Coordinates of C-alpha atoms in Angstrom, one line a residue:
Chain G
M1 CA 42.5 -61.9 42.5
I2 CA 44.5 -64.7 40.8
M3 CA 43.6 -64.9 37.4
T4 CA 42.5 -69.0 36.0
R5 CA 46.1 -69.2 33.9
D6 CA 48.6 -67.3 36.7
R7 CA 46.9 -70.0 39.5
E8 CA 47.1 -72.8 37.6
K9 CA 51.7 -71.6 37.2
L10 CA 50.9 -70.9 40.7
Y11 CA 49.8 -74.7 41.7
W12 CA 52.7 -75.9 40.0
I13 CA 55.6 -73.5 41.7
C14 CA 53.8 -74.7 44.7
Q15 CA 53.9 -78.1 44.3
A16 CA 57.0 -78.7 42.3
S17 CA 59.4 -76.0 45.2
G18 CA 57.4 -78.0 47.9
W19 CA 57.6 -81.1 47.3
V20 CA 61.7 -81.4 45.9
A21 CA 62.2 -79.1 49.2
Y22 CA 60.3 -81.7 51.3
A23 CA 63.0 -83.9 49.4
G24 CA 66.2 -81.9 50.1
V25 CA 65.2 -81.7 53.7
N26 CA 64.2 -85.6 53.9
A27 CA 68.0 -86.2 51.4
L28 CA 69.8 -84.4 54.8
L29 CA 68.4 -86.6 57.7
F30 CA 68.8 -89.5 55.3
A31 CA 72.8 -87.5 55.1
T32 CA 73.3 -87.5 58.6
S33 CA 72.7 -91.2 58.9
N34 CA 75.0 -93.7 57.5
F35 CA 73.1 -95.5 55.4
G36 CA 75.3 -94.5 52.5
I37 CA 74.4 -92.2 49.5
R38 CA 71.8 -94.2 47.9
V39 CA 69.2 -94.1 50.7
A40 CA 70.3 -90.6 51.2
V41 CA 69.3 -89.7 47.6
F42 CA 66.9 -92.4 46.3
I43 CA 64.5 -92.8 49.0
P44 CA 63.1 -89.1 49.0
I45 CA 63.4 -88.8 45.1
V46 CA 60.7 -92.1 45.0
F47 CA 58.7 -91.0 48.5
C48 CA 58.5 -87.6 47.2
S49 CA 57.6 -88.4 43.4
I50 CA 54.9 -90.5 44.8
G51 CA 53.8 -87.6 47.4
F52 CA 53.6 -85.1 44.6
C53 CA 51.8 -88.0 42.0
I54 CA 49.1 -88.3 45.3
T55 CA 48.4 -85.1 45.8
H56 CA 48.1 -84.0 42.5
G57 CA 45.6 -87.0 42.5
L58 CA 43.7 -85.5 45.7
R59 CA 43.2 -81.9 43.9
W60 CA 41.9 -83.8 40.0
I61 CA 39.2 -85.2 42.8
F62 CA 38.6 -81.4 45.1
K63 CA 37.9 -80.4 41.4
R64 CA 36.2 -82.7 40.0
W65 CA 33.4 -83.2 42.8
E66 CA 33.8 -79.7 43.7
W67 CA 35.3 -79.3 47.6
K68 CA 36.1 -76.6 47.5
Q69 CA 32.2 -74.9 47.6
L70 CA 32.2 -77.4 51.0
S71 CA 31.4 -76.2 54.4
I72 CA 34.2 -76.7 56.7
Q73 CA 31.9 -78.8 58.6
S74 CA 31.9 -81.5 55.7
L75 CA 35.4 -80.3 54.4
A76 CA 37.0 -81.7 57.9
P77 CA 35.9 -85.6 58.0
R78 CA 37.0 -85.7 54.2
I79 CA 40.2 -84.5 54.4
V80 CA 40.8 -87.0 57.8
I81 CA 39.9 -90.0 55.7
C82 CA 41.3 -88.7 52.6
S83 CA 45.1 -88.5 54.9
L84 CA 44.4 -92.1 56.2
V85 CA 43.6 -93.3 52.9
S86 CA 46.0 -92.0 51.4
A87 CA 48.7 -92.8 52.9
V88 CA 48.4 -96.2 52.5
V89 CA 48.1 -95.7 49.5
W90 CA 51.5 -94.2 49.5
E91 CA 53.3 -96.2 51.5
V92 CA 51.8 -99.2 49.5
L93 CA 53.9 -97.8 46.7
H94 CA 56.5 -96.4 47.9
F95 CA 57.9 -99.5 50.0
G96 CA 56.5 -101.8 47.1
I97 CA 59.2 -99.3 44.4
V98 CA 62.0 -99.7 47.0
S99 CA 61.9 -102.9 47.2
M100 CA 62.4 -103.8 44.1
L101 CA 66.0 -103.4 44.8
P102 CA 68.3 -104.4 46.6
P103 CA 68.5 -103.7 49.9
P104 CA 71.2 -100.7 50.4
P105 CA 73.9 -102.2 52.8
G106 CA 72.9 -101.0 57.0
L107 CA 69.6 -100.8 56.3
P108 CA 67.4 -102.3 59.9
P109 CA 65.0 -104.4 58.7
L110 CA 60.8 -103.1 58.5
S111 CA 60.0 -103.3 61.2
K112 CA 55.9 -103.0 62.3
G113 CA 56.1 -100.2 63.9
T114 CA 58.4 -98.5 61.7
V115 CA 55.5 -99.3 58.9
L116 CA 53.2 -97.7 60.9
G117 CA 55.1 -95.0 62.3
I118 CA 55.9 -94.0 58.7
G119 CA 51.8 -94.1 58.0
F120 CA 51.1 -91.9 60.2
S121 CA 53.4 -88.7 59.2
M122 CA 52.8 -89.8 55.5
S123 CA 48.8 -88.4 56.8
A124 CA 50.2 -85.5 58.9
T125 CA 52.2 -84.7 55.6
L126 CA 49.1 -85.5 53.6
F127 CA 46.8 -83.8 56.4
I128 CA 48.8 -80.1 55.9
W129 CA 48.8 -80.1 52.4
Q130 CA 44.9 -80.5 52.0
L131 CA 44.6 -77.3 54.9
I132 CA 47.2 -75.3 52.9
Y133 CA 45.0 -76.0 49.4
F134 CA 41.6 -75.1 50.8
G135 CA 43.1 -72.8 53.4
F136 CA 44.5 -70.6 50.6
H137 CA 41.2 -70.8 48.1
Y138 CA 39.2 -70.3 51.9
V139 CA 41.3 -66.8 51.8
E140 CA 40.8 -65.9 48.2
N141 CA 36.9 -66.5 48.5
Y142 CA 36.7 -64.2 50.4
R143 CA 38.9 -61.5 49.4
R144 CA 37.2 -62.0 45.8
A145 CA 33.4 -62.1 47.9
D146 CA 34.8 -58.2 49.6
L147 CA 35.4 -57.2 46.2
E148 CA 32.4 -57.7 45.1
R149 CA 30.6 -55.9 47.2
L150 CA 33.1 -53.0 46.9
R151 CA 32.4 -52.7 42.8
L152 CA 28.4 -52.8 43.7
E153 CA 29.0 -50.2 46.1
V154 CA 30.4 -47.7 43.6
M155 CA 28.4 -48.9 40.8
I156 CA 25.7 -48.2 42.3
K157 CA 27.3 -44.7 43.8
D158 CA 27.9 -44.0 40.1
A159 CA 24.6 -44.4 39.1
E160 CA 23.7 -42.0 41.8
L161 CA 26.2 -39.7 41.2
T162 CA 25.0 -39.3 37.0
S163 CA 21.7 -39.1 37.9
L164 CA 22.5 -36.5 40.4
R165 CA 24.1 -34.7 37.5
S166 CA 21.8 -34.9 35.0
Q167 CA 19.1 -33.3 37.6
M168 CA 21.7 -31.0 37.8
N169 CA 20.7 -30.1 34.5
P170 CA 22.6 -26.9 34.0
H171 CA 20.8 -26.4 30.2
F172 CA 17.3 -27.2 32.4
I173 CA 18.3 -25.0 35.5
F174 CA 19.2 -22.0 33.3
N175 CA 16.1 -22.5 31.1
C176 CA 14.1 -22.3 34.2
L177 CA 14.9 -19.1 35.6
N178 CA 15.2 -17.5 32.2
N179 CA 11.5 -18.2 32.0
I180 CA 11.4 -17.4 35.6
R181 CA 12.3 -14.0 35.2
G182 CA 9.8 -13.3 31.7
L183 CA 6.6 -14.9 33.8
I184 CA 7.7 -12.3 36.5
V185 CA 6.2 -9.5 34.1
E186 CA 3.7 -11.3 32.4
D187 CA 2.3 -13.9 35.0
P188 CA 3.5 -12.8 39.0
G189 CA 1.3 -15.5 39.7
R190 CA 2.7 -18.4 37.8
A191 CA 6.7 -17.5 38.3
Q192 CA 5.7 -18.0 41.5
T193 CA 4.6 -21.4 41.4
V194 CA 7.4 -22.4 38.8
V195 CA 9.9 -21.2 41.4
T196 CA 8.2 -22.9 43.9
Q197 CA 8.6 -26.6 41.2
L198 CA 12.0 -26.0 40.4
A199 CA 12.8 -25.8 44.6
N200 CA 11.1 -29.4 44.8
I201 CA 13.0 -30.8 41.9
L202 CA 15.9 -29.9 43.5
R203 CA 15.4 -30.9 47.2
Y204 CA 14.0 -33.9 46.0
S205 CA 16.8 -34.9 43.5
L206 CA 19.6 -33.6 46.5
Q207 CA 17.8 -36.1 49.8
T208 CA 17.0 -38.9 47.6
G209 CA 20.7 -39.1 46.8
N210 CA 21.0 -41.2 49.9
A211 CA 18.2 -43.6 49.5
N212 CA 18.1 -46.7 47.6
T213 CA 14.1 -46.4 46.9
V214 CA 11.1 -44.1 46.7
P215 CA 7.5 -44.4 46.6
L216 CA 6.2 -44.2 43.4
E217 CA 3.9 -41.8 44.9
D218 CA 7.1 -39.3 45.7
E219 CA 8.6 -40.0 42.1
L220 CA 5.8 -39.3 40.4
R221 CA 4.7 -36.0 42.4
T222 CA 8.5 -34.8 40.7
V223 CA 8.2 -35.7 37.3
A224 CA 5.1 -34.0 37.7
D225 CA 6.5 -30.6 39.0
Y226 CA 9.7 -31.1 36.5
L227 CA 6.2 -31.8 33.1
A228 CA 5.0 -28.6 34.6
L229 CA 8.2 -26.5 33.8
E230 CA 9.1 -27.9 30.7
A231 CA 5.9 -26.8 29.9
V232 CA 6.5 -23.2 30.1
R233 CA 9.4 -24.0 28.6
L234 CA 7.0 -25.7 25.3
E235 CA 3.6 -24.6 25.8
D236 CA 1.8 -26.3 23.4
R237 CA 4.1 -28.4 21.9
L238 CA 3.8 -31.2 24.9
Q239 CA 1.2 -32.9 26.1
V240 CA 1.4 -35.5 28.9
R241 CA -0.8 -37.8 29.5
M242 CA -0.9 -40.3 32.6
D243 CA -2.5 -43.4 32.8
I244 CA -1.5 -44.6 36.9
D245 CA -3.0 -47.4 38.9
P246 CA -3.7 -45.8 42.6
D247 CA -2.7 -49.3 43.7
T248 CA 0.4 -49.2 42.5
L249 CA 1.7 -45.5 43.9
Q250 CA 3.0 -47.1 47.5
T251 CA 5.7 -49.5 45.5
Q252 CA 9.0 -48.8 46.2
V253 CA 11.2 -47.9 42.9
P254 CA 14.6 -46.0 42.7
P255 CA 14.5 -42.7 43.3
M256 CA 15.1 -40.5 39.5
L257 CA 14.8 -43.4 37.0
I258 CA 11.2 -42.1 35.8
Q259 CA 12.4 -38.6 35.8
T260 CA 15.7 -39.2 34.2
L261 CA 13.4 -41.3 31.7
V262 CA 11.0 -38.4 30.9
E263 CA 13.7 -36.0 30.8
N264 CA 15.0 -38.2 28.0
G265 CA 11.4 -38.1 26.3
I266 CA 11.1 -34.8 26.1
K267 CA 15.3 -33.8 25.0
Y268 CA 14.7 -36.3 22.3
G269 CA 11.0 -36.7 21.6
V270 CA 9.5 -33.5 21.9
A271 CA 11.7 -30.6 22.2
T272 CA 14.0 -31.5 19.0
R273 CA 10.5 -31.3 16.8
V274 CA 8.6 -27.9 16.0
E275 CA 5.6 -29.6 16.0
G276 CA 6.2 -30.8 19.3
G277 CA 4.9 -34.6 21.3
V278 CA 3.3 -36.5 23.3
I279 CA 4.8 -37.7 27.1
H280 CA 2.5 -40.5 28.9
L281 CA 3.2 -42.2 31.4
K282 CA 1.5 -45.2 32.9
S283 CA 1.6 -47.5 35.7
R284 CA -0.3 -51.2 36.9
F285 CA 0.7 -54.1 37.8
K286 CA 0.4 -57.3 35.7
N287 CA 1.6 -60.8 36.9
N288 CA 3.4 -59.7 39.8
Y289 CA 5.1 -57.1 38.7
L290 CA 5.3 -53.4 39.0
E291 CA 4.9 -52.6 35.0
V292 CA 6.3 -48.1 34.3
G293 CA 6.1 -47.6 30.9
V294 CA 6.6 -43.7 30.3
S295 CA 6.4 -43.0 26.4
N296 CA 7.0 -40.2 23.8
S297 CA 5.8 -40.0 20.5
G298 CA 9.3 -39.3 19.2
S299 CA 10.9 -41.7 16.4
Y300 CA 13.3 -44.1 17.6
D301 CA 16.8 -43.6 15.9
E302 CA 19.6 -45.6 18.0
K303 CA 22.2 -42.3 16.4
A304 CA 20.4 -39.6 17.6
N305 CA 19.3 -41.4 21.2
P306 CA 22.6 -42.2 22.8
E307 CA 20.3 -42.8 26.7
G308 CA 21.2 -46.1 24.9
V309 CA 24.4 -46.1 27.2
G310 CA 22.1 -44.3 30.3
L311 CA 19.6 -47.5 29.5
K312 CA 21.8 -50.1 30.7
N313 CA 23.5 -48.7 33.3
S314 CA 20.0 -48.3 34.4
A315 CA 19.3 -51.6 34.2
E316 CA 22.5 -52.3 35.8
R317 CA 21.3 -50.5 38.9
L318 CA 17.7 -52.3 38.9
K319 CA 18.9 -55.3 38.7
L320 CA 21.9 -54.8 41.6
L321 CA 18.4 -53.8 44.0
F322 CA 16.0 -56.0 42.6
G323 CA 17.6 -58.8 41.5
D324 CA 17.9 -60.7 37.6
K325 CA 13.9 -60.6 36.7
A326 CA 14.0 -56.3 37.0
S327 CA 14.2 -55.1 33.5
I328 CA 14.5 -51.9 31.6
N329 CA 14.3 -52.4 28.1
L330 CA 13.2 -49.3 25.2
E331 CA 10.3 -51.0 22.7
S332 CA 9.0 -49.1 20.1
S333 CA 5.5 -48.1 21.3
A334 CA 1.8 -48.3 18.9
G335 CA 1.5 -45.4 16.6
N336 CA 5.1 -43.9 16.3
G337 CA 6.7 -43.4 19.3
V338 CA 8.9 -45.0 21.5
T339 CA 8.6 -46.3 25.5
A340 CA 11.1 -47.0 27.4
A341 CA 9.5 -50.1 30.1
I342 CA 10.7 -50.8 33.8
R343 CA 9.5 -54.0 35.5
I344 CA 10.0 -54.1 39.0
P345 CA 9.0 -58.0 40.5
L346 CA 6.7 -57.2 43.3
E347 CA 8.2 -59.4 46.3
A348 CA 11.5 -57.6 46.0
A349 CA 9.6 -54.2 45.7
K350 CA 8.0 -54.8 48.7
Chain I
M1 CA 18.9 -1.4 13.2
R2 CA 16.5 -3.8 12.3
T3 CA 15.7 -6.7 14.2
V4 CA 14.9 -10.0 14.4
I5 CA 14.7 -13.0 17.5
V6 CA 15.0 -16.1 17.1
D7 CA 13.8 -18.3 19.7
D8 CA 11.8 -21.7 20.1
E9 CA 10.7 -20.2 23.9
R10 CA 8.0 -17.7 23.3
L11 CA 9.3 -16.2 26.8
A12 CA 13.0 -16.3 25.9
R13 CA 11.5 -13.8 22.8
N14 CA 9.4 -11.6 25.5
E15 CA 12.3 -11.3 27.6
L16 CA 14.8 -10.4 25.0
R17 CA 11.8 -8.2 23.6
R18 CA 11.4 -6.2 26.9
M19 CA 15.5 -5.7 27.8
L20 CA 16.0 -4.7 23.7
R21 CA 13.5 -2.1 25.1
D22 CA 16.2 0.4 26.3
F23 CA 18.1 0.5 23.1
R24 CA 16.8 3.3 20.8
E25 CA 18.8 1.7 17.2
I26 CA 17.3 -1.4 18.4
D27 CA 14.2 -1.8 16.1
I28 CA 12.5 -5.4 16.4
I29 CA 11.1 -5.8 12.9
G30 CA 9.8 -9.8 13.5
E31 CA 10.3 -12.8 15.2
A32 CA 10.6 -16.4 14.1
A33 CA 10.2 -19.8 17.0
D34 CA 12.2 -21.7 14.1
A35 CA 14.6 -22.1 11.8
E36 CA 12.3 -22.8 9.0
S37 CA 10.2 -20.2 9.6
A38 CA 13.3 -17.6 10.3
I39 CA 14.7 -18.3 6.7
K40 CA 11.2 -16.6 5.3
L41 CA 10.8 -14.0 7.5
I42 CA 14.2 -12.9 7.3
G43 CA 14.3 -13.4 3.5
Q44 CA 11.2 -11.1 3.1
V45 CA 12.2 -8.4 6.0
N46 CA 16.5 -8.6 5.1
P47 CA 17.6 -7.2 8.2
D48 CA 20.0 -6.1 9.9
L49 CA 20.7 -8.1 13.1
I50 CA 19.9 -11.2 14.4
F51 CA 19.3 -12.5 18.3
L52 CA 19.9 -16.7 17.2
D53 CA 18.7 -19.7 19.6
I54 CA 21.3 -22.4 19.3
Q55 CA 19.2 -25.0 20.2
M56 CA 15.6 -25.2 18.0
P57 CA 13.9 -27.9 17.3
G58 CA 14.3 -29.3 13.1
K59 CA 17.5 -27.3 12.1
D60 CA 19.5 -25.8 14.8
G61 CA 21.2 -22.2 14.7
F62 CA 24.1 -22.8 13.1
E63 CA 22.3 -25.1 9.2
L64 CA 20.0 -21.9 10.1
L65 CA 22.3 -19.5 9.3
E66 CA 24.5 -21.2 6.5
A67 CA 21.1 -21.2 4.9
L68 CA 21.3 -17.5 4.6
S69 CA 23.2 -15.4 2.2
P70 CA 24.5 -13.3 2.8
A71 CA 24.3 -13.8 6.5
P72 CA 23.5 -10.7 9.0
H73 CA 25.1 -10.0 12.3
V74 CA 24.5 -12.6 14.6
V75 CA 24.9 -12.6 17.9
F76 CA 23.8 -16.1 19.5
T77 CA 22.1 -17.1 22.8
T78 CA 21.7 -20.1 24.8
A79 CA 21.2 -21.2 28.0
F80 CA 24.0 -23.8 28.6
D81 CA 25.2 -25.7 25.7
T82 CA 29.2 -27.2 26.3
Y83 CA 29.4 -27.7 22.3
A84 CA 27.8 -24.2 21.3
L85 CA 30.0 -22.4 23.8
R86 CA 33.4 -24.5 22.6
A87 CA 32.1 -22.8 18.8
F88 CA 31.4 -19.5 19.9
D89 CA 35.2 -19.2 21.8
V90 CA 36.9 -20.9 19.5
N91 CA 35.6 -18.8 16.4
A92 CA 35.2 -15.4 18.1
L93 CA 31.4 -15.0 17.6
D94 CA 29.4 -13.2 19.5
Y95 CA 27.1 -14.9 22.5
L96 CA 25.1 -14.3 25.4
L97 CA 23.7 -17.0 28.0
K98 CA 20.2 -16.3 29.0
P99 CA 19.0 -15.3 31.7
I100 CA 20.6 -12.6 29.4
D101 CA 22.7 -9.6 31.5
P102 CA 21.7 -6.5 30.7
R103 CA 25.0 -5.0 31.0
R104 CA 26.0 -8.0 28.4
L105 CA 23.6 -7.0 26.2
S106 CA 24.6 -3.6 26.2
E107 CA 28.1 -4.3 25.3
A108 CA 27.0 -7.1 22.4
V109 CA 24.9 -4.8 20.9
Q110 CA 27.7 -1.6 21.0
K111 CA 29.9 -4.4 19.2
V112 CA 27.0 -4.1 16.2
L113 CA 26.7 -1.4 15.9
A114 CA 29.9 -0.1 15.7
E115 CA 31.2 -2.6 13.3
A116 CA 30.9 -0.9 9.6
P117 CA 27.0 -0.5 9.0
R118 CA 25.9 -2.5 6.3
V119 CA 24.4 -0.8 3.0
P120 CA 20.3 -2.0 2.9
V121 CA 21.3 -4.4 0.3
V122 CA 18.9 -5.7 -2.5
A123 CA 19.2 -9.4 -1.3
T124 CA 19.5 -10.2 -4.7
V125 CA 23.5 -9.3 -5.2
L126 CA 26.3 -10.0 -3.5
G127 CA 29.1 -7.7 -3.3
A128 CA 32.8 -7.5 -1.3
D129 CA 31.4 -6.7 1.5
D130 CA 28.6 -9.3 2.2
R131 CA 29.5 -11.5 4.4
V132 CA 28.5 -15.2 4.5
F133 CA 28.0 -18.1 7.2
V134 CA 30.6 -21.2 6.8
K135 CA 31.0 -24.3 9.1
D136 CA 33.6 -26.9 8.7
G137 CA 33.3 -28.9 12.1
E138 CA 34.4 -26.8 14.4
K139 CA 35.1 -23.9 13.0
C140 CA 33.0 -21.8 11.5
W141 CA 33.6 -18.2 10.0
F142 CA 31.5 -15.2 8.7
V143 CA 33.4 -14.6 5.5
R144 CA 33.5 -11.2 3.8
L145 CA 32.7 -12.0 0.1
G146 CA 36.1 -9.6 -0.6
D147 CA 38.6 -12.1 1.0
V148 CA 37.9 -14.9 -0.8
R149 CA 40.0 -15.4 -3.8
V150 CA 38.7 -18.4 -6.0
M151 CA 35.8 -20.0 -5.6
K152 CA 35.6 -23.3 -6.9
S153 CA 32.9 -26.1 -7.5
E154 CA 32.4 -29.5 -5.8
G155 CA 29.3 -31.4 -6.7
N156 CA 26.9 -29.7 -5.1
Y157 CA 29.1 -27.9 -2.3
T158 CA 31.2 -24.8 -3.2
R159 CA 34.8 -24.6 -1.8
L160 CA 36.1 -21.4 -0.5
Y161 CA 39.4 -20.1 -0.8
F162 CA 40.1 -17.6 1.9
D163 CA 43.3 -16.8 4.1
Q164 CA 44.5 -19.8 4.2
H165 CA 41.5 -21.9 4.6
K166 CA 39.4 -23.5 2.0
P167 CA 35.9 -24.7 3.4
L168 CA 32.7 -25.8 1.8
I169 CA 29.5 -24.7 1.3
L170 CA 26.4 -25.8 1.3
R171 CA 25.6 -24.4 -2.4
S172 CA 26.7 -24.8 -5.6
L173 CA 28.7 -22.7 -8.2
N174 CA 25.5 -22.0 -10.5
Q175 CA 23.5 -20.8 -7.4
L176 CA 26.1 -18.6 -6.3
D177 CA 27.2 -17.1 -10.0
A178 CA 23.3 -16.1 -10.1
K179 CA 23.7 -14.1 -6.8
L180 CA 27.3 -13.0 -7.4
D181 CA 28.3 -8.8 -8.0
R182 CA 29.5 -8.9 -11.2
K183 CA 31.9 -5.9 -11.1
T184 CA 33.9 -8.2 -8.3
F185 CA 34.0 -11.7 -9.3
F186 CA 33.8 -13.3 -12.9
R187 CA 32.7 -17.6 -13.6
C188 CA 36.4 -17.9 -15.9
D189 CA 34.9 -21.8 -17.0
R190 CA 32.9 -24.5 -15.3
K191 CA 34.5 -25.3 -12.4
H192 CA 35.7 -21.9 -10.7
I193 CA 34.7 -18.1 -10.4
I194 CA 37.8 -15.6 -9.5
N195 CA 37.5 -12.4 -7.4
L196 CA 39.8 -9.9 -10.2
K197 CA 41.0 -7.9 -6.2
W198 CA 43.0 -10.9 -5.9
I199 CA 44.5 -11.2 -9.7
E200 CA 47.9 -11.5 -10.1
S201 CA 49.3 -12.0 -13.5
I202 CA 47.1 -12.2 -16.4
D203 CA 48.8 -13.9 -19.6
Q204 CA 47.4 -14.4 -23.1
D205 CA 48.6 -17.3 -25.3
V206 CA 48.8 -16.9 -29.7
E207 CA 45.0 -17.9 -30.0
G208 CA 43.4 -15.1 -27.6
R209 CA 43.3 -17.3 -25.1
I210 CA 44.2 -15.3 -21.0
T211 CA 45.7 -17.5 -18.3
V212 CA 45.0 -16.2 -15.6
G213 CA 46.9 -16.2 -11.5
V214 CA 45.3 -15.8 -8.7
K215 CA 47.5 -15.3 -5.5
Q216 CA 48.0 -19.0 -3.5
M217 CA 46.6 -20.5 -6.7
P218 CA 46.9 -22.4 -9.6
D219 CA 46.6 -20.7 -13.0
V220 CA 43.9 -21.1 -14.3
Q221 CA 43.2 -21.0 -18.3
M222 CA 40.3 -19.6 -19.7
S223 CA 38.8 -20.4 -23.3
R224 CA 38.4 -18.3 -25.9
R225 CA 35.0 -17.6 -25.2
R226 CA 35.5 -17.0 -21.8
S227 CA 39.1 -14.6 -22.7
Q228 CA 36.4 -12.5 -24.9
E229 CA 34.3 -11.8 -22.6
F230 CA 37.3 -10.6 -19.7
R231 CA 38.9 -8.5 -21.5
E232 CA 35.0 -6.6 -22.5
L233 CA 35.2 -6.8 -19.1
L234 CA 38.1 -5.4 -18.0
S235 CA 38.0 -3.5 -20.6
I236 CA 41.1 -4.2 -22.4

């Protein structure tokens, strides 16, 4: 990817060296004729200087009217017309300047044919110049689009990996296993249930690693399993409230997003407090959006809450999937709590 | 060995209790679910050993320990905590990973039993063999008070000088002074308590003021009054 500064430099280098080379070639051609040094050197310099200025002027026109954005069909006729018109201007200027000086000896007078011939070759030069100009930009655009696509893919994979890794949260798993071991003696039936719930969570996080979205229903089922496991650990320190509108259950959401928010809510809002806390899950349609809220009764303390970065990544993930109107924000909720509010536009989610 | 279990998860406490039944020497005299109630309990029953979960709501395990003087023998427990594990390894602390492997538990218990058994202490006096827990960033120690040469006041904190270290402890010098054994520790001026065992030189000037040189520390000159107390202490 070429940065704008370097692009300017590249343009000037190409432009200058191109026209100097062209002048050089012309000079060589004239030198083989016997019109004298003045002709051989002077005329190519005039010729190419004007050409340099005209093409530079064309570039200005392209930039001013953003011709780079045009399709090939609209661009082609424009290029042709430009070539012809600019060729006329070029010829006029060239012969205008040349005629201001005494004609060198031996130079044949200009005939109509010569004028037309020169005009034609000027158009061709200009045409080629424009082809090079636009060609370069097309190739660049193509490369840039490719790069964007790759970046997107990497970002998605990265987000998935992070959420997967956080689900493979060792602390959670080892605490779970320890609790299961305790339950085997104290309440074997419950131990069996807990093992099933843990297995469900692990399976879900492994399988949905590949999917872009899942129905809200599936995500909430895993969240329910997870909350049941945390209840084993936290007992009456954890209270759960669910306000889920049944109509929202089939909406597509990114997997592990709500799960991660619930985890964070417990990690920072419930487990850290001796008296525990409440996790409140809400889901509803509003103004053509799906709104999902994960609240915990902890206080919103910036420093103690490192999920700020994780939240930014989640927001990006949402935007990649559902467009700019999708969002996720942390808001303080009524009664000294924190809510993570997800909003997904419905056209994108169906 | 009088033992207390501290862990915020009831099931984890039960698990450990169940496993400790195999050890006749271990006598579980209490449990606590968070740091505050643990501090109260430990103050009342004065255990020899505590099993301490690092991750608890409110104060964590380290903060709990810093509030205890003296510090009992401690075996830390954790499910998985990279920060804590690093602290344990760096400072050679005894710890167990949950779910606890019975063999590891047995090793840890044998190790504690093998260490010089603490004389059941009347908790109001801290002697040379008592230990306090000190944490300074990533480093932490169970400092044997007898190894501390000088204690220097720094506002609400006190700096302990032992070996090559000089960490701060969250106690004022007065608080320490009130509990320290007078036979070993002497308050020689407003800002210093010295450990008599580390004195290398004693000088007296014409007015009877004593200057004490403690190993690897700058000399301290005492007022006449203190010098008199010092002489009486040493029966000079």
